[in-house]
Short mmCIF file of C-alpha atoms in Angstrom, two decimals:
data_model
loop_
_atom_site.label_atom_id
_atom_site.label_comp_id
_atom_site.label_asym_id
_atom_site.label_seq_id
_atom_site.Cartn_x
_atom_site.Cartn_y
_atom_site.Cartn_z
CA MET P 132 -29.98 8.65 23.22
CA ASP P 133 -29.00 8.43 27.10
CA LEU P 134 -26.33 11.35 27.38
CA THR P 135 -24.85 12.67 30.67
CA PRO P 136 -24.89 16.62 30.68
CA ARG P 137 -21.18 16.59 29.80
CA GLU P 138 -21.68 14.23 26.94
CA ARG P 139 -24.44 16.45 25.95
CA LEU P 140 -22.50 19.64 26.12
CA LEU P 141 -19.14 18.02 24.35
CA ARG P 142 -21.19 16.43 21.87
CA ALA P 143 -22.91 19.88 21.02
CA CYS P 144 -19.60 21.68 20.87
CA ARG P 145 -18.38 19.33 18.29
CA ARG P 146 -21.37 19.26 16.22
CA GLU P 147 -22.68 15.88 16.94
CA PRO P 148 -26.01 14.61 17.34
CA VAL P 149 -27.72 15.07 20.82
CA ASP P 150 -31.02 14.40 22.15
CA ARG P 151 -31.80 18.09 22.89
CA PRO P 152 -29.54 21.12 23.33
CA PRO P 153 -27.60 21.60 26.46
CA VAL P 154 -28.59 24.90 28.03
CA TRP P 155 -26.66 27.30 30.28
CA LEU P 156 -27.21 31.21 30.70
CA MET P 157 -24.61 33.91 31.12
CA ARG P 158 -24.49 35.33 34.57
CA GLN P 159 -26.92 32.65 35.72
CA ALA P 160 -25.51 33.17 39.11
CA GLY P 161 -26.36 36.73 39.95
CA ARG P 162 -28.24 39.43 41.60
CA TYR P 163 -31.65 38.32 40.37
CA MET P 164 -31.31 35.14 42.92
CA ALA P 165 -32.18 35.90 46.43
CA GLU P 166 -29.61 33.26 47.35
CA TYR P 167 -26.72 35.05 45.83
CA ARG P 168 -28.03 38.62 47.12
CA ALA P 169 -27.88 36.93 50.79
CA VAL P 170 -24.14 35.86 50.21
CA LYS P 171 -23.52 39.55 48.84
CA GLU P 172 -24.87 41.05 52.04
CA LYS P 173 -21.76 39.32 53.72
CA VAL P 174 -18.85 39.94 51.62
CA SER P 175 -17.91 42.27 48.66
CA PHE P 176 -17.87 41.09 45.26
CA LEU P 177 -14.13 40.88 45.09
CA GLU P 178 -13.93 39.06 48.44
CA LEU P 179 -16.44 36.62 46.75
CA CYS P 180 -14.40 36.16 43.56
CA LYS P 181 -11.37 35.47 45.81
CA ASP P 182 -12.93 32.77 48.08
CA PRO P 183 -13.25 29.46 46.26
CA GLU P 184 -15.54 27.97 48.65
CA LEU P 185 -18.08 30.98 48.15
CA CYS P 186 -17.32 30.78 44.59
CA ARG P 187 -18.50 26.93 44.46
CA ASP P 188 -21.45 27.82 46.36
CA VAL P 189 -22.64 30.59 44.21
CA THR P 190 -21.79 28.66 41.17
CA LEU P 191 -24.27 25.70 42.32
CA GLN P 192 -27.11 28.00 43.07
CA PRO P 193 -28.76 28.26 39.87
CA LEU P 194 -28.35 24.34 39.25
CA ARG P 195 -29.94 23.51 42.43
CA ALA P 196 -32.59 26.44 42.10
CA PHE P 197 -33.40 25.75 38.40
CA GLY P 198 -32.12 22.05 37.70
CA LEU P 199 -29.72 23.39 35.23
CA GLU P 200 -27.17 20.88 34.01
CA VAL P 201 -24.27 23.12 33.20
CA GLY P 202 -22.37 25.33 35.29
CA ILE P 203 -19.99 28.22 34.74
CA VAL P 204 -17.40 29.01 37.52
CA PHE P 205 -18.11 32.15 39.43
CA SER P 206 -15.45 34.55 38.72
CA ASP P 207 -14.55 38.03 36.89
CA ILE P 208 -12.73 38.62 33.87
CA LEU P 209 -10.44 41.43 35.27
CA LEU P 210 -8.84 39.45 37.77
CA PRO P 211 -5.92 38.94 35.27
CA ALA P 212 -5.72 42.66 35.26
CA GLU P 213 -5.17 43.27 39.14
CA ALA P 214 -2.51 40.29 39.02
CA MET P 215 -0.55 42.21 36.18
CA GLY P 216 -0.41 44.97 38.75
CA MET P 217 -3.52 47.28 38.62
CA ASP P 218 -5.69 48.25 41.41
CA LEU P 219 -9.31 46.50 40.91
CA SER P 220 -12.30 48.00 42.70
CA PHE P 221 -15.82 47.59 42.49
CA GLY P 222 -17.75 50.47 43.67
CA ALA P 223 -21.52 50.42 44.37
CA GLY P 224 -23.37 50.87 41.02
CA ALA P 225 -20.22 51.97 39.73
CA GLY P 226 -19.05 48.60 37.87
CA PRO P 227 -15.29 47.80 37.62
CA GLN P 228 -12.72 50.41 38.11
CA LEU P 229 -8.88 49.77 37.08
CA SER P 230 -6.14 52.39 38.20
CA PRO P 231 -4.17 53.73 37.28
CA PRO P 232 -5.29 53.39 33.64
CA ILE P 233 -2.92 52.44 31.16
CA ARG P 234 -2.37 55.14 28.54
CA THR P 235 1.60 54.99 27.56
CA ARG P 236 3.97 52.47 26.56
CA LYS P 237 5.79 53.13 29.69
CA ASP P 238 2.77 52.14 31.52
CA VAL P 239 2.49 48.76 29.52
CA GLU P 240 6.15 48.04 30.17
CA ALA P 241 5.46 48.43 33.98
CA LEU P 242 2.72 45.78 33.96
CA ARG P 243 4.31 42.53 35.66
CA ASP P 244 3.73 38.88 34.33
CA PHE P 245 2.23 36.42 37.11
CA ASP P 246 1.68 32.84 37.73
CA PRO P 247 -1.96 31.88 38.13
CA ALA P 248 -1.18 29.50 40.80
CA GLN P 249 0.18 32.07 43.14
CA SER P 250 -1.61 35.22 42.05
CA THR P 251 -4.96 34.33 40.54
CA PRO P 252 -5.75 30.47 42.15
CA TRP P 253 -9.31 31.22 42.82
CA PRO P 254 -11.07 30.00 39.91
CA ALA P 255 -9.14 26.74 39.29
CA GLU P 256 -9.49 26.23 42.89
CA ALA P 257 -13.39 26.68 42.49
CA GLN P 258 -13.51 24.19 39.52
CA ARG P 259 -11.75 21.66 41.80
CA LEU P 260 -14.05 21.93 44.78
CA LEU P 261 -16.95 21.81 42.14
CA ARG P 262 -15.91 18.64 40.57
CA ALA P 263 -15.58 17.03 44.16
CA THR P 264 -19.03 18.14 44.95
CA LEU P 265 -20.73 17.48 41.35
CA GLY P 266 -18.52 14.64 40.11
CA ASP P 267 -17.72 14.63 36.39
CA ASP P 268 -20.93 14.35 34.61
CA LEU P 269 -22.26 17.90 35.34
CA PRO P 270 -19.88 20.29 33.44
CA ILE P 271 -18.66 23.46 34.72
CA ILE P 272 -17.48 25.76 32.14
CA GLY P 273 -14.13 27.72 32.48
CA PHE P 274 -13.84 31.41 30.99
CA CYS P 275 -11.66 34.49 30.69
CA GLY P 276 -11.96 37.85 29.02
CA ALA P 277 -10.46 37.99 25.57
CA PRO P 278 -7.38 40.26 25.40
CA PHE P 279 -8.94 43.25 23.60
CA THR P 280 -12.04 43.48 26.18
CA VAL P 281 -9.61 43.21 29.06
CA ALA P 282 -7.18 45.76 27.32
CA SER P 283 -10.14 48.14 26.88
CA TYR P 284 -10.87 47.82 30.68
CA MET P 285 -7.18 48.66 31.54
CA ILE P 286 -6.75 51.58 29.24
CA GLU P 287 -10.17 53.13 29.79
CA GLY P 288 -10.16 52.70 33.94
CA GLY P 289 -13.47 50.78 33.59
CA SER P 290 -16.32 50.60 31.48
CA SER P 291 -16.96 52.89 28.33
CA ARG P 292 -19.69 53.63 25.70
CA VAL P 293 -17.17 54.89 23.23
CA PHE P 294 -13.97 53.76 24.37
CA GLU P 295 -12.05 56.91 23.19
CA ASN P 296 -8.89 56.25 24.91
CA THR P 297 -8.78 52.71 23.57
CA LYS P 298 -9.31 53.77 20.05
CA ARG P 299 -7.08 56.53 20.54
CA MET P 300 -4.05 54.30 21.30
CA LEU P 301 -5.06 51.84 18.80
CA PHE P 302 -4.88 54.40 16.03
CA ALA P 303 -2.43 56.69 17.27
CA ASP P 304 -0.11 54.47 18.86
CA PRO P 305 -0.60 50.95 17.47
CA SER P 306 2.68 49.40 18.65
CA THR P 307 2.05 50.31 22.18
CA PHE P 308 -1.58 48.87 21.86
CA GLN P 309 -0.13 45.55 20.19
CA LEU P 310 2.55 45.35 22.92
CA LEU P 311 -0.45 45.65 25.50
CA MET P 312 -2.22 42.84 23.67
CA GLU P 313 0.98 40.56 23.61
CA ARG P 314 1.32 41.11 27.24
CA LEU P 315 -2.00 40.10 28.01
CA THR P 316 -2.11 37.02 25.93
CA ALA P 317 0.63 35.82 27.42
CA ASN P 318 -0.91 36.04 30.95
CA LEU P 319 -4.27 34.84 30.04
CA ILE P 320 -3.27 31.65 28.09
CA PRO P 321 -1.73 30.06 31.66
CA TYR P 322 -4.74 31.75 33.40
CA LEU P 323 -7.29 29.81 31.52
CA LEU P 324 -5.21 26.64 31.07
CA ALA P 325 -5.17 26.57 34.79
CA GLN P 326 -8.88 26.14 34.82
CA VAL P 327 -8.52 23.57 32.28
CA GLU P 328 -6.22 21.48 34.28
CA ALA P 329 -8.41 21.71 37.21
CA GLY P 330 -11.27 20.18 35.25
CA ALA P 331 -13.00 22.87 33.08
CA PRO P 332 -14.25 20.55 30.07
CA VAL P 333 -15.32 23.43 28.04
CA VAL P 334 -14.08 27.43 28.32
CA GLN P 335 -15.67 30.33 26.82
CA VAL P 336 -13.68 33.64 25.82
CA PHE P 337 -15.73 36.79 26.49
CA ASP P 338 -15.00 39.76 24.29
CA SER P 339 -17.80 41.93 25.66
CA TRP P 340 -16.51 45.17 23.80
CA ALA P 341 -14.95 43.90 20.59
CA GLY P 342 -18.28 44.85 18.91
CA CYS P 343 -17.02 48.47 18.82
CA LEU P 344 -14.60 47.64 16.10
CA ASP P 345 -15.25 47.57 12.60
CA ARG P 346 -14.13 43.97 10.73
CA GLU P 347 -11.03 45.36 9.54
CA THR P 348 -9.98 46.78 12.90
CA TYR P 349 -10.97 43.81 14.50
CA ALA P 350 -9.17 41.47 12.38
CA GLU P 351 -5.84 43.57 12.63
CA PHE P 352 -5.95 44.32 16.28
CA ALA P 353 -7.91 41.97 18.26
CA GLN P 354 -8.58 38.55 16.38
CA PRO P 355 -4.80 37.65 16.07
CA TRP P 356 -4.43 37.61 20.14
CA THR P 357 -7.94 35.99 20.42
CA CYS P 358 -6.82 33.22 18.04
CA ARG P 359 -3.60 32.80 20.02
CA LEU P 360 -5.60 32.31 23.23
CA ILE P 361 -8.00 29.84 21.80
CA ASN P 362 -5.45 27.80 19.88
CA ALA P 363 -3.45 27.33 23.20
CA VAL P 364 -6.71 25.78 24.92
CA LYS P 365 -7.43 23.78 21.94
CA GLU P 366 -3.97 22.28 22.05
CA LYS P 367 -5.39 20.74 25.26
CA GLY P 368 -8.36 19.21 23.39
CA VAL P 369 -10.76 21.51 25.18
CA PRO P 370 -13.79 22.89 23.26
CA VAL P 371 -13.79 26.76 23.08
CA ILE P 372 -16.60 29.15 22.91
CA SER P 373 -16.37 32.82 21.51
CA TYR P 374 -18.59 35.36 22.75
CA VAL P 375 -18.66 39.17 20.94
CA SER P 376 -21.45 41.19 22.24
CA GLY P 377 -22.64 43.48 19.22
CA GLY P 378 -20.43 41.46 17.09
CA GLY P 379 -22.91 40.32 14.35
CA HIS P 380 -20.81 41.87 12.08
CA LEU P 381 -17.79 39.80 13.05
CA ILE P 382 -19.20 36.19 12.96
CA GLU P 383 -17.36 35.09 10.07
CA LEU P 384 -14.11 36.31 11.62
CA MET P 385 -15.24 34.55 14.82
CA ALA P 386 -15.79 31.31 13.02
CA ASP P 387 -12.43 31.58 11.63
CA SER P 388 -10.59 32.28 15.00
CA GLY P 389 -10.41 28.46 15.93
CA ALA P 390 -13.33 28.50 18.11
CA ASP P 391 -15.59 25.49 18.35
CA VAL P 392 -18.46 27.47 18.96
CA VAL P 393 -19.71 31.08 17.96
CA SER P 394 -21.96 32.61 20.58
CA LEU P 395 -24.63 35.12 19.07
CA ASP P 396 -26.01 37.87 20.80
CA TRP P 397 -29.79 38.37 20.48
CA ARG P 398 -29.33 40.83 17.45
CA VAL P 399 -28.12 38.20 15.21
CA ASP P 400 -30.57 35.87 13.33
CA PRO P 401 -29.63 32.23 13.43
CA GLU P 402 -30.65 31.45 10.14
CA ASP P 403 -28.56 34.49 8.87
CA ALA P 404 -25.75 33.06 10.95
CA ARG P 405 -25.82 29.73 9.17
CA ARG P 406 -25.98 31.53 6.03
CA CYS P 407 -22.65 33.31 6.72
CA ILE P 408 -20.57 30.61 8.22
CA GLY P 409 -22.22 27.58 7.24
CA HIS P 410 -21.76 24.40 9.87
CA ARG P 411 -18.28 24.81 10.21
CA VAL P 412 -18.78 25.60 13.89
CA ALA P 413 -21.58 25.24 16.46
CA LEU P 414 -23.61 27.84 17.66
CA GLN P 415 -24.68 29.29 21.08
CA GLY P 416 -27.55 31.79 22.08
CA ASN P 417 -29.23 33.73 21.66
CA LEU P 418 -32.63 34.57 23.40
CA ASP P 419 -33.00 38.48 24.30
CA PRO P 420 -32.62 38.21 28.15
CA GLY P 421 -35.06 41.27 28.25
CA VAL P 422 -37.95 38.41 27.16
CA LEU P 423 -37.58 36.92 30.73
CA LEU P 424 -38.65 40.21 32.31
CA ALA P 425 -42.17 39.60 30.89
CA GLY P 426 -42.73 36.55 32.78
CA PRO P 427 -42.78 32.82 32.38
CA ASP P 428 -45.59 32.62 29.63
CA ALA P 429 -43.85 35.08 27.30
CA THR P 430 -40.65 33.15 28.11
CA ARG P 431 -41.84 29.95 26.96
CA ARG P 432 -43.34 31.15 23.80
CA ALA P 433 -39.93 33.13 23.12
CA VAL P 434 -37.86 30.07 24.11
CA THR P 435 -39.93 27.86 21.57
CA LYS P 436 -39.55 30.35 18.69
CA ASN P 437 -35.58 30.50 19.33
CA LEU P 438 -35.30 26.80 19.34
CA GLN P 439 -37.17 26.36 16.09
CA ALA P 440 -34.96 29.08 14.65
CA PHE P 441 -31.85 27.23 15.17
CA GLY P 442 -33.30 24.08 13.61
CA THR P 443 -32.43 20.44 13.89
CA ALA P 444 -28.87 20.43 12.78
CA PRO P 445 -26.21 19.49 15.41
CA GLY P 446 -24.34 21.90 17.07
CA HIS P 447 -26.42 24.16 19.16
CA ILE P 448 -25.97 25.33 22.63
CA PHE P 449 -29.14 27.38 24.21
CA ASN P 450 -28.34 30.39 25.92
CA LEU P 451 -29.29 34.04 26.33
CA GLY P 452 -27.47 36.81 23.86
CA SER P 453 -26.17 38.40 26.92
CA GLY P 454 -26.15 38.03 30.57
CA ILE P 455 -29.47 37.73 32.78
CA MET P 456 -30.77 40.91 33.95
CA LYS P 457 -30.75 42.17 37.54
CA TRP P 458 -34.50 42.24 37.63
CA THR P 459 -35.35 38.97 35.94
CA PRO P 460 -37.98 36.89 37.93
CA PRO P 461 -36.76 33.36 38.73
CA GLU P 462 -40.00 32.01 37.58
CA SER P 463 -38.96 32.77 33.94
CA VAL P 464 -35.34 31.12 34.35
CA GLN P 465 -37.36 28.13 35.51
CA ALA P 466 -39.73 28.35 32.38
CA LEU P 467 -36.77 28.71 30.01
CA VAL P 468 -35.10 25.89 31.67
CA ASP P 469 -37.91 23.39 31.61
CA CYS P 470 -38.86 24.58 27.86
CA VAL P 471 -35.45 23.65 26.68
CA HIS P 472 -34.97 20.31 28.90
CA GLY P 473 -38.52 19.31 27.47
CA TRP P 474 -37.55 20.03 23.77
CA ARG P 475 -37.31 17.27 21.48
CA PRO P 476 -36.32 18.40 17.94
#
């Protein structure tokens, strides 16, 4: 079977036979790479996200360094929140900060809708530049944050361990929370579709914080809006990957969301996932990113074990269960890529 990287990725998303699993890694362009750190010495993170040519260059770094055949456009999930009127900053070591936080219905009503071509053109323009550089055979995945995760950042004003403000609004003022989700989803749809129109053959929806919800709460307050976002993309014929960190208890709902691929974090056994949701969607994942810290030999052993756990059924995209860690040795990433590229089920 002679497949281009694009064909291999699309066939895996559609649960069709492939010669080997496609592979890409969350945060595959990032701080563990000296090439990325060199760029970051010259510009801030937000300046980088808003420079399509730099986004193109950074997206290409892991493809060129490790021979990866699938990329993901370099961007950030919070750009839409800024476009809706919030102040976005990234303090050194402090993570993203959004201000003023959304706490009342009046705050939600004050948010503005935006045109991605005018307010957030950078991911789509980077996608076009990447296509011009790579052609159509090497796929570059587009992405956005899921409505719940972006809403949580907006309500908390940044990252959180317990999401007390998000849950306070969700349970004490559900109509305001649902209004925020409605407003967000209405803006995230054209934001993601702009990347599709620019050439993204596959997109991923990142729900980094939805794992903090139980099944019932997720089904009522998060899933309907994620479904709306996913289905808007699927209407264009583009496969969608759904990722929820800490979402092992939610994978059945994720499989029912309309997504073509459910991305598992490292805490989910692939065999358990298949028993739960069968083969109605493809799976992505799910190596523990911490394994790579142990070096190339440990990485190769873990990758082989993980590939064996997914078995030979069609519909697997190899990935980590979360993003690459800052202190990951590049040699481990190379070992991972080589191991997957050499895998023959």
